[in-house]
């Protein structure tokens, strides 16, 4: 089915299947015909690749991925969309649909089962209510994937792709940069969706690092320190870390000084090496 960006075609499908949008599942479907081909092309959907898609809607992006990649496995939580997808994706014999919450899928096992011998990429127009948890789950699971190319809210894109040492940085920016090299690809206006969301969107690509270029003894502790550092907006490292990690402020201050950092430094000012130095030295209770 070629015309999944045509509002008339979508409405007819919905009427026939008795489907209506769910706000809580973040269902804003793409109807701008220029966007999905661009996501597929920039998202590594091509020969030699298997693609995992998260949240298919009516299959508008799935269709573009299936045309280009060797295989597509698409995960959609809403069971009401499954009969629609059987119809809209009928022409593709390289698509597997899984009706499941992506947070409950063992993606390492899925990749082994579905994509033996292929490189793997993730592409999605993500449901905005769960953007960061999905991205962190994808990166922290250390999946053997090349890239994560996703549409997210514009503000989330700026945060996810923020350079360390800039105002926009948050804990998620540090985690994203630890596992990948992020880039902002292009903006998408709210009018490109049905129904239109209240915000503009942006497509980003996280180029997953094959090897982490830093040495971290205890990654769990490192992420705890990073999250603690950003736990209170606009507070100093000494204040945020001591309250988030239940440590004495004078002890945190001495650790920061040993790392060559002023106790009044803010997490937005730190480089990756600074976060690592603090997490290597600090003793948590
Ligand atoms: N890819 C389609 C498009 O671009 O038109 C739909 C994108 S829509 C923003 C997000 C989709 O993710 C919806 O179809 C929604 O039902 C699905 N979804 C929401 N939460 C999900 C979850 N936890 N796991 C899998 N799919 C989810």
PDB file of C-alpha atoms and ligand atoms in Angstrom:
ATOM      1  CA  UNK A   1       0.000   0.000   0.000  1.00  0.00           C
ATOM      2  CA  UNK A   2       1.764   3.169  -1.215  1.00  0.00           C
ATOM      3  CA  UNK A   3      -0.420   5.911   0.145  1.00  0.00           C
ATOM      4  CA  UNK A   4      -0.067   5.813   3.909  1.00  0.00           C
ATOM      5  CA  UNK A   5       0.525   9.550   4.126  1.00  0.00           C
ATOM      6  CA  UNK A   6      -2.807  10.285   2.446  1.00  0.00           C
ATOM      7  CA  UNK A   7      -5.275  11.452   5.093  1.00  0.00           C
ATOM      8  CA  UNK A   8      -8.247  10.027   3.143  1.00  0.00           C
ATOM      9  CA  UNK A   9      -6.596   6.582   2.986  1.00  0.00           C
ATOM     10  CA  UNK A  10      -5.788   6.666   6.712  1.00  0.00           C
ATOM     11  CA  UNK A  11      -9.314   7.761   7.690  1.00  0.00           C
ATOM     12  CA  UNK A  12     -10.854   4.986   5.574  1.00  0.00           C
ATOM     13  CA  UNK A  13      -8.557   2.407   7.222  1.00  0.00           C
ATOM     14  CA  UNK A  14      -9.454   3.680  10.697  1.00  0.00           C
ATOM     15  CA  UNK A  15     -13.181   3.621   9.994  1.00  0.00           C
ATOM     16  CA  UNK A  16     -13.081   0.102   8.609  1.00  0.00           C
ATOM     17  CA  UNK A  17     -11.035  -1.178  11.583  1.00  0.00           C
ATOM     18  CA  UNK A  18     -12.834   0.932  14.215  1.00  0.00           C
ATOM     19  CA  UNK A  19      -9.549   2.581  15.241  1.00  0.00           C
ATOM     20  CA  UNK A  20      -9.189   5.900  17.077  1.00  0.00           C
ATOM     21  CA  UNK A  21      -5.993   7.616  18.260  1.00  0.00           C
ATOM     22  CA  UNK A  22      -4.676   6.973  21.774  1.00  0.00           C
ATOM     23  CA  UNK A  23      -3.124  10.081  23.314  1.00  0.00           C
ATOM     24  CA  UNK A  24      -1.525   8.128  26.150  1.00  0.00           C
ATOM     25  CA  UNK A  25       0.408   5.952  23.657  1.00  0.00           C
ATOM     26  CA  UNK A  26       1.815   9.055  21.921  1.00  0.00           C
ATOM     27  CA  UNK A  27       0.048   8.312  18.653  1.00  0.00           C
ATOM     28  CA  UNK A  28       0.901  11.144  16.269  1.00  0.00           C
ATOM     29  CA  UNK A  29       1.233   9.553  12.851  1.00  0.00           C
ATOM     30  CA  UNK A  30       3.412  10.993  10.086  1.00  0.00           C
ATOM     31  CA  UNK A  31       1.488  12.307   7.077  1.00  0.00           C
ATOM     32  CA  UNK A  32       4.210  14.406   5.443  1.00  0.00           C
ATOM     33  CA  UNK A  33       5.363  12.199   2.526  1.00  0.00           C
ATOM     34  CA  UNK A  34       8.900  13.650   2.528  1.00  0.00           C
ATOM     35  CA  UNK A  35       9.814  12.585   6.062  1.00  0.00           C
ATOM     36  CA  UNK A  36       9.812   8.753   6.171  1.00  0.00           C
ATOM     37  CA  UNK A  37      12.011   8.219   3.080  1.00  0.00           C
ATOM     38  CA  UNK A  38      14.520  10.634   4.630  1.00  0.00           C
ATOM     39  CA  UNK A  39      14.521   8.834   8.006  1.00  0.00           C
ATOM     40  CA  UNK A  40      14.971   5.480   6.243  1.00  0.00           C
ATOM     41  CA  UNK A  41      17.830   6.723   4.079  1.00  0.00           C
ATOM     42  CA  UNK A  42      19.697   8.548   6.848  1.00  0.00           C
ATOM     43  CA  UNK A  43      18.931   5.720   9.287  1.00  0.00           C
ATOM     44  CA  UNK A  44      20.973   3.035   7.501  1.00  0.00           C
ATOM     45  CA  UNK A  45      17.991   1.153   6.037  1.00  0.00           C
ATOM     46  CA  UNK A  46      19.846  -0.443   3.133  1.00  0.00           C
ATOM     47  CA  UNK A  47      21.200  -3.733   1.772  1.00  0.00           C
ATOM     48  CA  UNK A  48      23.110  -5.714   4.375  1.00  0.00           C
ATOM     49  CA  UNK A  49      21.086  -4.185   7.228  1.00  0.00           C
ATOM     50  CA  UNK A  50      18.319  -5.431   9.479  1.00  0.00           C
ATOM     51  CA  UNK A  51      16.224  -2.660  11.042  1.00  0.00           C
ATOM     52  CA  UNK A  52      14.346  -2.617  14.338  1.00  0.00           C
ATOM     53  CA  UNK A  53      11.440  -0.162  14.293  1.00  0.00           C
ATOM     54  CA  UNK A  54       9.743   0.945  17.515  1.00  0.00           C
ATOM     55  CA  UNK A  55       6.093   2.022  17.219  1.00  0.00           C
ATOM     56  CA  UNK A  56       4.761   1.394  13.726  1.00  0.00           C
ATOM     57  CA  UNK A  57       1.459   3.280  13.722  1.00  0.00           C
ATOM     58  CA  UNK A  58      -0.133   2.283  10.409  1.00  0.00           C
ATOM     59  CA  UNK A  59       3.267   1.280   8.978  1.00  0.00           C
ATOM     60  CA  UNK A  60       4.193   4.433   7.086  1.00  0.00           C
ATOM     61  CA  UNK A  61       7.876   4.303   8.113  1.00  0.00           C
ATOM     62  CA  UNK A  62       7.917   0.479   8.184  1.00  0.00           C
ATOM     63  CA  UNK A  63       7.039   0.521   4.475  1.00  0.00           C
ATOM     64  CA  UNK A  64      10.019   2.772   3.626  1.00  0.00           C
ATOM     65  CA  UNK A  65      12.348   0.664   5.784  1.00  0.00           C
ATOM     66  CA  UNK A  66      11.158  -2.605   4.207  1.00  0.00           C
ATOM     67  CA  UNK A  67      11.760  -1.238   0.694  1.00  0.00           C
ATOM     68  CA  UNK A  68      15.417  -0.554   1.515  1.00  0.00           C
ATOM     69  CA  UNK A  69      16.668  -2.947   4.228  1.00  0.00           C
ATOM     70  CA  UNK A  70      17.057  -6.737   4.054  1.00  0.00           C
ATOM     71  CA  UNK A  71      14.768  -7.282   7.046  1.00  0.00           C
ATOM     72  CA  UNK A  72      12.608  -5.233   9.398  1.00  0.00           C
ATOM     73  CA  UNK A  73      11.341  -6.241  12.817  1.00  0.00           C
ATOM     74  CA  UNK A  74       8.759  -3.757  14.046  1.00  0.00           C
ATOM     75  CA  UNK A  75       7.528  -3.583  17.635  1.00  0.00           C
ATOM     76  CA  UNK A  76       4.102  -2.033  18.281  1.00  0.00           C
ATOM     77  CA  UNK A  77       2.358  -1.987  21.663  1.00  0.00           C
ATOM     78  CA  UNK A  78      -1.203  -1.288  20.424  1.00  0.00           C
ATOM     79  CA  UNK A  79      -2.920  -4.541  19.441  1.00  0.00           C
ATOM     80  CA  UNK A  80      -5.628  -2.600  17.569  1.00  0.00           C
ATOM     81  CA  UNK A  81      -2.994  -1.676  14.962  1.00  0.00           C
ATOM     82  CA  UNK A  82      -1.978  -5.274  14.188  1.00  0.00           C
ATOM     83  CA  UNK A  83      -4.838  -6.106  11.765  1.00  0.00           C
ATOM     84  CA  UNK A  84      -4.256  -2.732  10.065  1.00  0.00           C
ATOM     85  CA  UNK A  85      -0.549  -3.506   9.651  1.00  0.00           C
ATOM     86  CA  UNK A  86      -1.309  -6.940   8.193  1.00  0.00           C
ATOM     87  CA  UNK A  87      -3.172  -5.074   5.465  1.00  0.00           C
ATOM     88  CA  UNK A  88      -0.842  -2.102   4.912  1.00  0.00           C
ATOM     89  CA  UNK A  89       2.371  -4.167   4.893  1.00  0.00           C
ATOM     90  CA  UNK A  90       0.985  -7.180   2.981  1.00  0.00           C
ATOM     91  CA  UNK A  91       3.298  -6.595   0.011  1.00  0.00           C
ATOM     92  CA  UNK A  92       6.472  -7.003   2.124  1.00  0.00           C
ATOM     93  CA  UNK A  93       7.747 -10.468   2.978  1.00  0.00           C
ATOM     94  CA  UNK A  94      10.724  -9.140   4.958  1.00  0.00           C
ATOM     95  CA  UNK A  95       8.754  -7.612   7.855  1.00  0.00           C
ATOM     96  CA  UNK A  96       8.006  -9.222  11.225  1.00  0.00           C
ATOM     97  CA  UNK A  97       5.598  -7.429  13.567  1.00  0.00           C
ATOM     98  CA  UNK A  98       5.803  -7.983  17.317  1.00  0.00           C
ATOM     99  CA  UNK A  99       2.827  -6.826  19.395  1.00  0.00           C
ATOM    100  CA  UNK A 100       4.625  -5.858  22.621  1.00  0.00           C
ATOM    101  CA  UNK A 101       5.831  -2.996  24.783  1.00  0.00           C
ATOM    102  CA  UNK A 102       9.403  -2.403  23.522  1.00  0.00           C
ATOM    103  CA  UNK A 103      10.572  -2.075  27.137  1.00  0.00           C
ATOM    104  CA  UNK A 104       9.649  -5.742  27.678  1.00  0.00           C
ATOM    105  CA  UNK A 105      11.365  -7.144  24.584  1.00  0.00           C
ATOM    106  CA  UNK A 106      14.743  -8.903  24.889  1.00  0.00           C
ATOM    107  CA  UNK A 107      16.360  -7.052  21.989  1.00  0.00           C
ATOM    108  CA  UNK A 108      19.666  -8.926  22.212  1.00  0.00           C
ATOM    109  CA  UNK A 109      17.808 -12.216  21.677  1.00  0.00           C
ATOM    110  CA  UNK A 110      15.676 -10.645  18.935  1.00  0.00           C
ATOM    111  CA  UNK A 111      18.772  -9.452  17.048  1.00  0.00           C
ATOM    112  CA  UNK A 112      20.347 -12.933  17.209  1.00  0.00           C
ATOM    113  CA  UNK A 113      17.120 -14.575  16.056  1.00  0.00           C
ATOM    114  CA  UNK A 114      16.126 -12.164  13.286  1.00  0.00           C
ATOM    115  CA  UNK A 115      19.309 -10.597  11.977  1.00  0.00           C
ATOM    116  CA  UNK A 116      22.110 -13.218  11.869  1.00  0.00           C
ATOM    117  CA  UNK A 117      24.885 -11.959   9.573  1.00  0.00           C
ATOM    118  CA  UNK A 118      23.360  -8.510   9.097  1.00  0.00           C
ATOM    119  CA  UNK A 119      24.346  -5.145  10.503  1.00  0.00           C
ATOM    120  CA  UNK A 120      21.551  -3.734  12.635  1.00  0.00           C
ATOM    121  CA  UNK A 121      20.066  -0.242  12.885  1.00  0.00           C
ATOM    122  CA  UNK A 122      17.171   1.155  14.930  1.00  0.00           C
ATOM    123  CA  UNK A 123      14.761   3.626  13.301  1.00  0.00           C
ATOM    124  CA  UNK A 124      11.636   5.112  14.836  1.00  0.00           C
ATOM    125  CA  UNK A 125       9.263   7.966  15.230  1.00  0.00           C
ATOM    126  CA  UNK A 126       9.273   7.524  18.998  1.00  0.00           C
ATOM    127  CA  UNK A 127       6.262   7.923  21.284  1.00  0.00           C
ATOM    128  CA  UNK A 128       7.203  11.120  23.128  1.00  0.00           C
ATOM    129  CA  UNK A 129       5.991  10.033  26.583  1.00  0.00           C
ATOM    130  CA  UNK A 130       8.825   7.485  26.806  1.00  0.00           C
ATOM    131  CA  UNK A 131      11.612   8.895  24.578  1.00  0.00           C
ATOM    132  CA  UNK A 132      14.504   8.970  27.063  1.00  0.00           C
ATOM    133  CA  UNK A 133      13.778   5.598  28.743  1.00  0.00           C
ATOM    134  CA  UNK A 134      13.699   3.921  25.305  1.00  0.00           C
ATOM    135  CA  UNK A 135      16.939   5.576  24.157  1.00  0.00           C
ATOM    136  CA  UNK A 136      18.730   4.765  27.418  1.00  0.00           C
ATOM    137  CA  UNK A 137      17.480   1.167  27.301  1.00  0.00           C
ATOM    138  CA  UNK A 138      18.796   0.801  23.714  1.00  0.00           C
ATOM    139  CA  UNK A 139      22.227   2.195  24.618  1.00  0.00           C
ATOM    140  CA  UNK A 140      22.667   0.648  28.064  1.00  0.00           C
ATOM    141  CA  UNK A 141      21.766  -2.838  26.772  1.00  0.00           C
ATOM    142  CA  UNK A 142      24.951  -2.664  24.666  1.00  0.00           C
ATOM    143  CA  UNK A 143      23.099  -3.989  21.637  1.00  0.00           C
ATOM    144  CA  UNK A 144      25.216  -4.823  18.590  1.00  0.00           C
ATOM    145  CA  UNK A 145      23.720  -1.919  16.620  1.00  0.00           C
ATOM    146  CA  UNK A 146      25.270   0.650  14.288  1.00  0.00           C
ATOM    147  CA  UNK A 147      22.902   3.552  14.843  1.00  0.00           C
ATOM    148  CA  UNK A 148      19.692   4.760  16.463  1.00  0.00           C
ATOM    149  CA  UNK A 149      17.838   7.200  14.198  1.00  0.00           C
ATOM    150  CA  UNK A 150      14.770   8.613  15.868  1.00  0.00           C
ATOM    151  CA  UNK A 151      12.268  11.424  15.728  1.00  0.00           C
ATOM    152  CA  UNK A 152      11.901  13.127  19.096  1.00  0.00           C
ATOM    153  CA  UNK A 153      10.582  16.443  20.409  1.00  0.00           C
ATOM    154  CA  UNK A 154      12.834  19.323  19.379  1.00  0.00           C
ATOM    155  CA  UNK A 155      13.729  20.160  22.988  1.00  0.00           C
ATOM    156  CA  UNK A 156      14.543  16.543  23.744  1.00  0.00           C
ATOM    157  CA  UNK A 157      16.770  16.468  20.634  1.00  0.00           C
ATOM    158  CA  UNK A 158      18.749  19.459  21.901  1.00  0.00           C
ATOM    159  CA  UNK A 159      19.201  17.817  25.289  1.00  0.00           C
ATOM    160  CA  UNK A 160      20.076  14.368  23.889  1.00  0.00           C
ATOM    161  CA  UNK A 161      22.641  15.782  21.448  1.00  0.00           C
ATOM    162  CA  UNK A 162      24.057  18.546  23.681  1.00  0.00           C
ATOM    163  CA  UNK A 163      27.847  18.934  23.729  1.00  0.00           C
ATOM    164  CA  UNK A 164      29.299  18.540  27.202  1.00  0.00           C
ATOM    165  CA  UNK A 165      30.227  21.895  28.696  1.00  0.00           C
ATOM    166  CA  UNK A 166      27.160  23.697  27.263  1.00  0.00           C
ATOM    167  CA  UNK A 167      23.998  25.019  28.925  1.00  0.00           C
ATOM    168  CA  UNK A 168      21.709  22.414  27.328  1.00  0.00           C
ATOM    169  CA  UNK A 169      23.518  19.467  28.884  1.00  0.00           C
ATOM    170  CA  UNK A 170      21.756  17.061  31.273  1.00  0.00           C
ATOM    171  CA  UNK A 171      22.439  13.569  32.633  1.00  0.00           C
ATOM    172  CA  UNK A 172      20.967  12.026  29.497  1.00  0.00           C
ATOM    173  CA  UNK A 173      23.388  13.999  27.269  1.00  0.00           C
ATOM    174  CA  UNK A 174      26.366  12.559  29.158  1.00  0.00           C
ATOM    175  CA  UNK A 175      24.986   8.999  28.928  1.00  0.00           C
ATOM    176  CA  UNK A 176      24.190   9.378  25.205  1.00  0.00           C
ATOM    177  CA  UNK A 177      27.679  10.714  24.467  1.00  0.00           C
ATOM    178  CA  UNK A 178      29.314   7.945  26.481  1.00  0.00           C
ATOM    179  CA  UNK A 179      27.738   5.300  24.244  1.00  0.00           C
ATOM    180  CA  UNK A 180      27.448   7.164  20.938  1.00  0.00           C
ATOM    181  CA  UNK A 181      28.266  10.147  18.769  1.00  0.00           C
ATOM    182  CA  UNK A 182      24.958  11.997  18.447  1.00  0.00           C
ATOM    183  CA  UNK A 183      23.937  14.328  15.628  1.00  0.00           C
ATOM    184  CA  UNK A 184      20.878  16.388  14.808  1.00  0.00           C
ATOM    185  CA  UNK A 185      19.718  15.560  11.267  1.00  0.00           C
ATOM    186  CA  UNK A 186      16.654  17.687  10.429  1.00  0.00           C
ATOM    187  CA  UNK A 187      13.604  19.411  11.894  1.00  0.00           C
ATOM    188  CA  UNK A 188      10.005  18.340  11.306  1.00  0.00           C
ATOM    189  CA  UNK A 189       7.116  20.754  11.830  1.00  0.00           C
ATOM    190  CA  UNK A 190       4.071  19.799  13.930  1.00  0.00           C
ATOM    191  CA  UNK A 191       1.905  20.026  10.787  1.00  0.00           C
ATOM    192  CA  UNK A 192       3.607  16.877   9.455  1.00  0.00           C
ATOM    193  CA  UNK A 193       1.589  14.718  11.861  1.00  0.00           C
ATOM    194  CA  UNK A 194      -1.984  13.562  12.338  1.00  0.00           C
ATOM    195  CA  UNK A 195      -3.094  14.656  14.861  1.00  0.00           C
ATOM    196  CA  UNK A 196      -0.521  17.486  15.131  1.00  0.00           C
ATOM    197  CA  UNK A 197       1.362  17.507  18.476  1.00  0.00           C
ATOM    198  CA  UNK A 198       1.832  20.746  20.457  1.00  0.00           C
ATOM    199  CA  UNK A 199       5.564  20.863  19.719  1.00  0.00           C
ATOM    200  CA  UNK A 200       7.919  20.680  16.751  1.00  0.00           C
ATOM    201  CA  UNK A 201      10.077  17.614  16.262  1.00  0.00           C
ATOM    202  CA  UNK A 202      13.545  16.720  15.181  1.00  0.00           C
ATOM    203  CA  UNK A 203      15.231  13.630  13.764  1.00  0.00           C
ATOM    204  CA  UNK A 204      18.513  12.700  15.432  1.00  0.00           C
ATOM    205  CA  UNK A 205      20.998   9.915  14.798  1.00  0.00           C
ATOM    206  CA  UNK A 206      23.103   8.331  17.520  1.00  0.00           C
ATOM    207  CA  UNK A 207      26.107   6.681  15.898  1.00  0.00           C
ATOM    208  CA  UNK A 208      26.800   3.918  18.389  1.00  0.00           C
ATOM    209  CA  UNK A 209      30.449   3.612  19.437  1.00  0.00           C
ATOM    210  CA  UNK A 210      32.015   0.232  18.667  1.00  0.00           C
ATOM    211  CA  UNK A 211      34.336   0.785  21.597  1.00  0.00           C
ATOM    212  CA  UNK A 212      33.994   3.197  24.506  1.00  0.00           C
ATOM    213  CA  UNK A 213      37.056   5.478  24.348  1.00  0.00           C
ATOM    214  CA  UNK A 214      37.158   6.015  28.149  1.00  0.00           C
ATOM    215  CA  UNK A 215      38.090   3.685  30.951  1.00  0.00           C
ATOM    216  CA  UNK A 216      35.450   3.426  33.643  1.00  0.00           C
ATOM    217  CA  UNK A 217      35.976   0.878  36.425  1.00  0.00           C
ATOM    218  CA  UNK A 218      32.331   0.713  37.548  1.00  0.00           C
ATOM    219  CA  UNK A 219      29.800   1.931  34.967  1.00  0.00           C
ATOM    220  CA  UNK A 220      26.860   1.612  37.372  1.00  0.00           C
ATOM    221  CA  UNK A 221      28.597   3.967  39.811  1.00  0.00           C
ATOM    222  CA  UNK A 222      29.584   6.324  36.975  1.00  0.00           C
ATOM    223  CA  UNK A 223      25.941   6.703  35.846  1.00  0.00           C
ATOM    224  CA  UNK A 224      24.826   7.134  39.469  1.00  0.00           C
ATOM    225  CA  UNK A 225      27.311  10.004  39.838  1.00  0.00           C
ATOM    226  CA  UNK A 226      26.217  11.592  36.531  1.00  0.00           C
ATOM    227  CA  UNK A 227      22.520  11.393  37.484  1.00  0.00           C
ATOM    228  CA  UNK A 228      23.315  12.699  40.969  1.00  0.00           C
ATOM    229  CA  UNK A 229      25.283  15.624  39.513  1.00  0.00           C
ATOM    230  CA  UNK A 230      22.224  16.784  37.518  1.00  0.00           C
ATOM    231  CA  UNK A 231      19.629  15.914  40.157  1.00  0.00           C
ATOM    232  CA  UNK A 232      19.084  19.550  41.127  1.00  0.00           C
ATOM    233  CA  UNK A 233      18.992  22.041  38.264  1.00  0.00           C
ATOM    234  CA  UNK A 234      21.330  25.017  38.544  1.00  0.00           C
ATOM    235  CA  UNK A 235      22.941  23.729  41.773  1.00  0.00           C
ATOM    236  CA  UNK A 236      26.669  23.202  42.237  1.00  0.00           C
ATOM    237  CA  UNK A 237      28.229  19.742  41.918  1.00  0.00           C
ATOM    238  CA  UNK A 238      29.027  19.738  45.647  1.00  0.00           C
ATOM    239  CA  UNK A 239      25.402  20.422  46.634  1.00  0.00           C
ATOM    240  CA  UNK A 240      23.763  18.094  44.094  1.00  0.00           C
ATOM    241  CA  UNK A 241      26.115  15.162  44.662  1.00  0.00           C
ATOM    242  CA  UNK A 242      26.032  15.363  48.436  1.00  0.00           C
ATOM    243  CA  UNK A 243      22.241  15.408  48.593  1.00  0.00           C
ATOM    244  CA  UNK A 244      21.598  12.878  45.760  1.00  0.00           C
ATOM    245  CA  UNK A 245      24.184  10.372  47.020  1.00  0.00           C
ATOM    246  CA  UNK A 246      23.640  11.057  50.760  1.00  0.00           C
ATOM    247  CA  UNK A 247      27.264  12.061  51.261  1.00  0.00           C
ATOM    248  CA  UNK A 248      28.808  14.679  53.500  1.00  0.00           C
ATOM    249  CA  UNK A 249      29.290  17.932  51.589  1.00  0.00           C
ATOM    250  CA  UNK A 250      32.850  18.353  52.903  1.00  0.00           C
ATOM    251  CA  UNK A 251      33.735  14.875  51.612  1.00  0.00           C
ATOM    252  CA  UNK A 252      32.298  15.651  48.150  1.00  0.00           C
ATOM    253  CA  UNK A 253      34.173  18.961  48.144  1.00  0.00           C
ATOM    254  CA  UNK A 254      37.466  17.191  48.885  1.00  0.00           C
ATOM    255  CA  UNK A 255      36.860  14.670  46.065  1.00  0.00           C
ATOM    256  CA  UNK A 256      36.121  17.497  43.612  1.00  0.00           C
ATOM    257  CA  UNK A 257      39.296  19.311  44.663  1.00  0.00           C
ATOM    258  CA  UNK A 258      41.367  16.131  44.224  1.00  0.00           C
ATOM    259  CA  UNK A 259      39.992  16.032  40.650  1.00  0.00           C
ATOM    260  CA  UNK A 260      41.110  19.631  40.081  1.00  0.00           C
ATOM    261  CA  UNK A 261      37.527  20.945  40.207  1.00  0.00           C
ATOM    262  CA  UNK A 262      36.202  23.885  42.194  1.00  0.00           C
ATOM    263  CA  UNK A 263      33.449  22.903  44.686  1.00  0.00           C
ATOM    264  CA  UNK A 264      31.269  25.583  43.109  1.00  0.00           C
ATOM    265  CA  UNK A 265      31.562  24.041  39.639  1.00  0.00           C
ATOM    266  CA  UNK A 266      28.235  23.175  37.959  1.00  0.00           C
ATOM    267  CA  UNK A 267      27.687  19.891  36.104  1.00  0.00           C
ATOM    268  CA  UNK A 268      27.032  21.808  32.856  1.00  0.00           C
ATOM    269  CA  UNK A 269      30.695  22.892  32.921  1.00  0.00           C
ATOM    270  CA  UNK A 270      32.227  19.402  33.146  1.00  0.00           C
ATOM    271  CA  UNK A 271      33.856  17.286  30.437  1.00  0.00           C
ATOM    272  CA  UNK A 272      33.433  13.499  30.216  1.00  0.00           C
ATOM    273  CA  UNK A 273      36.885  13.046  31.764  1.00  0.00           C
ATOM    274  CA  UNK A 274      35.813  15.149  34.796  1.00  0.00           C
ATOM    275  CA  UNK A 275      32.714  13.010  35.463  1.00  0.00           C
ATOM    276  CA  UNK A 276      34.858   9.885  35.143  1.00  0.00           C
ATOM    277  CA  UNK A 277      37.545  11.256  37.485  1.00  0.00           C
ATOM    278  CA  UNK A 278      34.913  12.046  40.142  1.00  0.00           C
ATOM    279  CA  UNK A 279      33.242   8.651  39.833  1.00  0.00           C
ATOM    280  CA  UNK A 280      36.606   6.835  40.032  1.00  0.00           C
ATOM    281  CA  UNK A 281      37.542   8.635  43.261  1.00  0.00           C
ATOM    282  CA  UNK A 282      34.278   8.959  45.116  1.00  0.00           C
ATOM    283  CA  UNK A 283      33.293   6.218  47.563  1.00  0.00           C
ATOM    284  CA  UNK A 284      29.552   5.652  47.790  1.00  0.00           C
ATOM    285  CA  UNK A 285      27.864   4.378  50.921  1.00  0.00           C
TER     286      UNK A 285
HETATM  287  N1  LIG B   1       5.786   5.164  13.111  1.00  0.00           N
HETATM  288  C1  LIG B   1       4.457   5.730  13.061  1.00  0.00           C
HETATM  289  C2  LIG B   1       4.471   7.026  12.305  1.00  0.00           C
HETATM  290  O1  LIG B   1       5.555   7.603  12.157  1.00  0.00           O
HETATM  291  O2  LIG B   1       3.417   7.473  11.859  1.00  0.00           O
HETATM  292  C3  LIG B   1       3.864   5.936  14.456  1.00  0.00           C
HETATM  293  C4  LIG B   1       4.628   6.847  15.378  1.00  0.00           C
HETATM  294  S1  LIG B   1       3.757   7.289  16.841  1.00  0.00           S
HETATM  295  C5  LIG B   1       4.604   8.783  17.280  1.00  0.00           C
HETATM  296  C6  LIG B   1       4.370   6.189  18.093  1.00  0.00           C
HETATM  297  C7  LIG B   1       3.913   4.743  17.984  1.00  0.00           C
HETATM  298  O3  LIG B   1       4.517   4.001  19.065  1.00  0.00           O
HETATM  299  C8  LIG B   1       2.421   4.510  18.127  1.00  0.00           C
HETATM  300  O4  LIG B   1       1.973   3.648  17.110  1.00  0.00           O
HETATM  301  C9  LIG B   1       2.254   3.858  19.505  1.00  0.00           C
HETATM  302  O5  LIG B   1       1.140   2.990  19.594  1.00  0.00           O
HETATM  303  C10 LIG B   1       3.563   3.129  19.651  1.00  0.00           C
HETATM  304  N2  LIG B   1       4.012   2.894  21.034  1.00  0.00           N
HETATM  305  C11 LIG B   1       3.762   3.664  22.116  1.00  0.00           C
HETATM  306  N3  LIG B   1       4.371   3.168  23.205  1.00  0.00           N
HETATM  307  C12 LIG B   1       5.035   2.046  22.803  1.00  0.00           C
HETATM  308  C13 LIG B   1       5.839   1.080  23.475  1.00  0.00           C
HETATM  309  N4  LIG B   1       6.099   1.188  24.779  1.00  0.00           N
HETATM  310  N5  LIG B   1       6.331   0.033  22.760  1.00  0.00           N
HETATM  311  C14 LIG B   1       6.076  -0.070  21.429  1.00  0.00           C
HETATM  312  N6  LIG B   1       5.311   0.818  20.743  1.00  0.00           N
HETATM  313  C15 LIG B   1       4.810   1.864  21.417  1.00  0.00           C
END
